[in-house]
Amino acid sequence: MHMTDEILIAAIKEDDYVSYNRLFVRYYSRLCQYVYGWLENREDSEDIIQDLFLSLWSGRKKIEVNENVSGYLFKMAKNMSLNHLRAAKNYRMLLEKQNHVPDYYEEDQLESDEFRIALYDCIERLPERSREVFILHRVKGLKQKEISEKLSISVKTIKNQIWMSLQKLKKCLEIKGL
């Protein structure tokens, strides 16, 4: 029996993992090809679609499909692709700036208790997932691939989390006057 996309979405909202897998199998390849058209990178395209389906499952109770399911999924894929492209562009710009700006964490600042207290406070203010990724990478020294495997999220998501954490820490420290 062929189940329509709408029936699958309704079942997914009721925690039906089999329907979720059917929808995944039905759309995964087409969505990967669509995203590849934006990114021209197979691995990133697959990561984005895997993240899309993880997001779909984790937010299944709140799914509101006001159009056809296919249109909903492709619109989600497009938005995630554009976000990825923006993040990659901002990341490249940040790397370029870091080559021209003195390091914020100079040795004498690290020595000061005030700076350390402020830094720990800023780290505590990060969103839970960002803080977890940041600590695993910067404090515990795990590689991005190791964090990806440990937390079951893509390396690209890890990179984005680290980049966003650094941006938030920089802003937090600036607000504190450090």
mmCIF file of C-alpha atoms in Angstrom:
data_model
loop_
_atom_site.group_PDB
_atom_site.id
_atom_site.type_symbol
_atom_site.label_atom_id
_atom_site.label_comp_id
_atom_site.label_asym_id
_atom_site.label_seq_id
_atom_site.Cartn_x
_atom_site.Cartn_y
_atom_site.Cartn_z
ATOM 1 C CA MET A 1 0.000 0.000 0.000
ATOM 2 C CA HIS A 2 1.376 3.386 -1.010
ATOM 3 C CA MET A 3 1.191 5.933 1.785
ATOM 4 C CA THR A 4 0.922 9.583 0.798
ATOM 5 C CA ASP A 5 3.368 12.105 2.169
ATOM 6 C CA GLU A 6 0.562 13.679 4.196
ATOM 7 C CA ILE A 7 -0.238 10.332 5.854
ATOM 8 C CA LEU A 8 3.454 9.815 6.615
ATOM 9 C CA ILE A 9 3.738 13.290 8.208
ATOM 10 C CA ALA A 10 0.632 12.660 10.317
ATOM 11 C CA ALA A 11 2.122 9.338 11.488
ATOM 12 C CA ILE A 12 5.507 10.952 12.197
ATOM 13 C CA LYS A 13 3.744 13.510 14.424
ATOM 14 C CA GLU A 14 2.485 10.495 16.380
ATOM 15 C CA ASP A 15 6.052 9.157 16.853
ATOM 16 C CA ASP A 16 5.879 6.574 14.057
ATOM 17 C CA TYR A 17 9.533 5.951 13.247
ATOM 18 C CA VAL A 18 8.705 3.569 10.376
ATOM 19 C CA SER A 19 6.850 6.377 8.584
ATOM 20 C CA TYR A 20 9.771 8.685 9.270
ATOM 21 C CA ASN A 21 12.126 6.176 7.607
ATOM 22 C CA ARG A 22 9.781 5.852 4.627
ATOM 23 C CA LEU A 23 9.772 9.626 4.146
ATOM 24 C CA PHE A 24 13.567 9.661 4.512
ATOM 25 C CA VAL A 25 14.027 6.959 1.857
ATOM 26 C CA ARG A 26 11.503 8.655 -0.433
ATOM 27 C CA TYR A 27 13.202 12.069 -0.380
ATOM 28 C CA TYR A 28 16.834 11.681 0.718
ATOM 29 C CA SER A 29 18.421 11.306 -2.736
ATOM 30 C CA ARG A 30 16.334 14.018 -4.382
ATOM 31 C CA LEU A 31 16.995 16.467 -1.548
ATOM 32 C CA CYS A 32 20.744 15.713 -1.649
ATOM 33 C CA GLN A 33 20.784 16.413 -5.394
ATOM 34 C CA TYR A 34 18.839 19.641 -4.878
ATOM 35 C CA VAL A 35 21.191 20.882 -2.153
ATOM 36 C CA TYR A 36 24.203 19.853 -4.227
ATOM 37 C CA GLY A 37 22.980 22.365 -6.803
ATOM 38 C CA TRP A 38 23.459 25.088 -4.171
ATOM 39 C CA LEU A 39 26.644 23.890 -2.486
ATOM 40 C CA GLU A 40 28.453 21.849 -5.147
ATOM 41 C CA ASN A 41 29.818 19.658 -2.357
ATOM 42 C CA ARG A 42 28.448 16.128 -1.933
ATOM 43 C CA GLU A 43 29.506 15.645 1.684
ATOM 44 C CA ASP A 44 28.066 18.992 2.831
ATOM 45 C CA SER A 45 24.864 18.283 0.898
ATOM 46 C CA GLU A 46 24.452 14.924 2.632
ATOM 47 C CA ASP A 47 25.189 16.504 6.024
ATOM 48 C CA ILE A 48 22.543 19.152 5.482
ATOM 49 C CA ILE A 49 19.894 16.628 4.480
ATOM 50 C CA GLN A 50 20.764 14.406 7.438
ATOM 51 C CA ASP A 51 20.458 17.474 9.693
ATOM 52 C CA LEU A 52 17.154 18.311 7.995
ATOM 53 C CA PHE A 53 15.731 14.888 8.785
ATOM 54 C CA LEU A 54 17.108 14.961 12.340
ATOM 55 C CA SER A 55 15.445 18.338 12.783
ATOM 56 C CA LEU A 56 12.228 16.987 11.293
ATOM 57 C CA TRP A 57 12.206 14.075 13.765
ATOM 58 C CA SER A 58 13.152 16.138 16.813
ATOM 59 C CA GLY A 59 10.494 18.756 15.974
ATOM 60 C CA ARG A 60 7.881 16.257 14.795
ATOM 61 C CA LYS A 61 5.226 17.341 17.317
ATOM 62 C CA LYS A 62 5.331 20.922 15.995
ATOM 63 C CA ILE A 63 5.355 20.202 12.243
ATOM 64 C CA GLU A 64 2.964 22.499 10.390
ATOM 65 C CA VAL A 65 2.794 21.657 6.685
ATOM 66 C CA ASN A 66 0.654 24.321 4.983
ATOM 67 C CA GLU A 67 1.580 23.185 1.489
ATOM 68 C CA ASN A 68 2.493 19.824 0.069
ATOM 69 C CA VAL A 69 5.094 17.840 2.021
ATOM 70 C CA SER A 70 7.520 17.815 -0.888
ATOM 71 C CA GLY A 71 7.438 21.626 -1.089
ATOM 72 C CA TYR A 72 7.911 21.829 2.678
ATOM 73 C CA LEU A 73 11.000 19.585 2.593
ATOM 74 C CA PHE A 74 12.561 21.359 -0.390
ATOM 75 C CA LYS A 75 11.956 24.767 1.205
ATOM 76 C CA MET A 76 13.600 23.494 4.400
ATOM 77 C CA ALA A 77 16.547 22.195 2.349
ATOM 78 C CA LYS A 78 16.892 25.528 0.549
ATOM 79 C CA ASN A 79 16.873 27.507 3.808
ATOM 80 C CA MET A 80 19.418 25.193 5.414
ATOM 81 C CA SER A 81 21.624 25.471 2.317
ATOM 82 C CA LEU A 82 21.489 29.258 2.376
ATOM 83 C CA ASN A 83 22.288 29.277 6.106
ATOM 84 C CA HIS A 84 25.227 26.981 5.424
ATOM 85 C CA LEU A 85 26.515 29.253 2.659
ATOM 86 C CA ARG A 86 26.177 32.322 4.903
ATOM 87 C CA ALA A 87 27.970 30.578 7.763
ATOM 88 C CA ALA A 88 30.777 29.430 5.443
ATOM 89 C CA LYS A 89 31.181 32.968 4.074
ATOM 90 C CA ASN A 90 31.235 34.461 7.585
ATOM 91 C CA TYR A 91 33.689 31.788 8.737
ATOM 92 C CA ARG A 92 36.062 32.630 5.868
ATOM 93 C CA MET A 93 35.773 36.344 6.667
ATOM 94 C CA LEU A 94 36.506 35.628 10.338
ATOM 95 C CA LEU A 95 39.610 33.632 9.432
ATOM 96 C CA GLU A 96 40.820 36.494 7.236
ATOM 97 C CA LYS A 97 40.243 38.983 10.049
ATOM 98 C CA GLN A 98 42.087 36.804 12.557
ATOM 99 C CA ASN A 99 45.193 37.085 10.408
ATOM 100 C CA HIS A 100 45.059 40.897 10.723
ATOM 101 C CA VAL A 101 43.834 41.386 14.304
ATOM 102 C CA PRO A 102 45.856 40.779 17.471
ATOM 103 C CA ASP A 103 44.770 37.729 19.443
ATOM 104 C CA TYR A 104 42.190 38.519 22.119
ATOM 105 C CA TYR A 105 43.666 36.011 24.500
ATOM 106 C CA GLU A 106 47.118 37.443 25.058
ATOM 107 C CA GLU A 107 49.217 35.840 27.759
ATOM 108 C CA ASP A 108 48.892 38.687 30.266
ATOM 109 C CA GLN A 109 45.085 38.675 29.963
ATOM 110 C CA LEU A 110 44.916 34.941 30.547
ATOM 111 C CA GLU A 111 46.913 35.437 33.720
ATOM 112 C CA SER A 112 44.383 37.796 35.218
ATOM 113 C CA ASP A 113 41.715 36.361 37.465
ATOM 114 C CA GLU A 114 39.262 38.944 36.204
ATOM 115 C CA PHE A 115 39.624 37.767 32.629
ATOM 116 C CA ARG A 116 39.344 34.089 33.562
ATOM 117 C CA ILE A 117 36.211 34.688 35.641
ATOM 118 C CA ALA A 118 34.650 36.707 32.824
ATOM 119 C CA LEU A 119 35.565 34.030 30.263
ATOM 120 C CA TYR A 120 34.040 31.221 32.351
ATOM 121 C CA ASP A 121 30.915 33.318 32.889
ATOM 122 C CA CYS A 122 30.622 33.880 29.127
ATOM 123 C CA ILE A 123 31.108 30.157 28.438
ATOM 124 C CA GLU A 124 28.336 29.374 30.938
ATOM 125 C CA ARG A 125 26.009 31.726 29.028
ATOM 126 C CA LEU A 126 26.417 29.790 25.762
ATOM 127 C CA PRO A 127 23.449 27.643 24.686
ATOM 128 C CA GLU A 128 23.759 24.124 26.088
ATOM 129 C CA ARG A 129 24.773 22.348 22.851
ATOM 130 C CA SER A 130 27.204 25.130 21.870
ATOM 131 C CA ARG A 131 28.795 25.054 25.328
ATOM 132 C CA GLU A 132 29.130 21.259 25.207
ATOM 133 C CA VAL A 133 30.783 21.336 21.764
ATOM 134 C CA PHE A 134 33.037 24.265 22.725
ATOM 135 C CA ILE A 135 34.252 22.590 25.929
ATOM 136 C CA LEU A 136 34.871 19.252 24.200
ATOM 137 C CA HIS A 137 36.883 20.999 21.477
ATOM 138 C CA ARG A 138 38.695 23.857 23.221
ATOM 139 C CA VAL A 139 39.026 22.556 26.792
ATOM 140 C CA LYS A 140 39.208 18.781 26.375
ATOM 141 C CA GLY A 141 41.002 18.993 23.030
ATOM 142 C CA LEU A 142 38.801 16.582 21.083
ATOM 143 C CA LYS A 143 38.943 16.766 17.306
ATOM 144 C CA GLN A 144 35.813 17.832 15.432
ATOM 145 C CA LYS A 145 35.370 14.319 14.014
ATOM 146 C CA GLU A 146 35.561 12.825 17.546
ATOM 147 C CA ILE A 147 32.943 15.282 18.803
ATOM 148 C CA SER A 148 30.761 14.488 15.790
ATOM 149 C CA GLU A 149 30.854 10.776 16.594
ATOM 150 C CA LYS A 150 30.362 11.327 20.334
ATOM 151 C CA LEU A 151 27.320 13.616 19.909
ATOM 152 C CA SER A 152 25.952 12.012 16.704
ATOM 153 C CA ILE A 153 25.910 15.280 14.758
ATOM 154 C CA SER A 154 27.706 16.232 11.562
ATOM 155 C CA VAL A 155 31.238 17.657 11.490
ATOM 156 C CA LYS A 156 29.799 20.674 9.652
ATOM 157 C CA THR A 157 27.413 21.299 12.550
ATOM 158 C CA ILE A 158 30.358 21.001 14.957
ATOM 159 C CA LYS A 159 32.303 23.597 12.947
ATOM 160 C CA ASN A 160 29.317 25.935 12.934
ATOM 161 C CA GLN A 161 28.778 25.467 16.693
ATOM 162 C CA ILE A 162 32.428 26.293 17.426
ATOM 163 C CA TRP A 163 32.343 29.338 15.163
ATOM 164 C CA MET A 164 29.091 30.623 16.720
ATOM 165 C CA SER A 165 30.475 30.011 20.227
ATOM 166 C CA LEU A 166 33.587 32.021 19.451
ATOM 167 C CA GLN A 167 31.450 34.869 18.113
ATOM 168 C CA LYS A 168 29.252 34.857 21.227
ATOM 169 C CA LEU A 169 32.279 34.689 23.542
ATOM 170 C CA LYS A 170 33.932 37.583 21.730
ATOM 171 C CA LYS A 171 30.762 39.693 22.035
ATOM 172 C CA CYS A 172 30.272 38.727 25.696
ATOM 173 C CA LEU A 173 33.874 39.664 26.553
ATOM 174 C CA GLU A 174 33.541 42.951 24.672
ATOM 175 C CA ILE A 175 30.427 43.782 26.691
ATOM 176 C CA LYS A 176 32.386 43.053 29.855
ATOM 177 C CA GLY A 177 35.093 45.426 28.622
ATOM 178 C CA LEU A 178 37.768 42.739 28.106
#
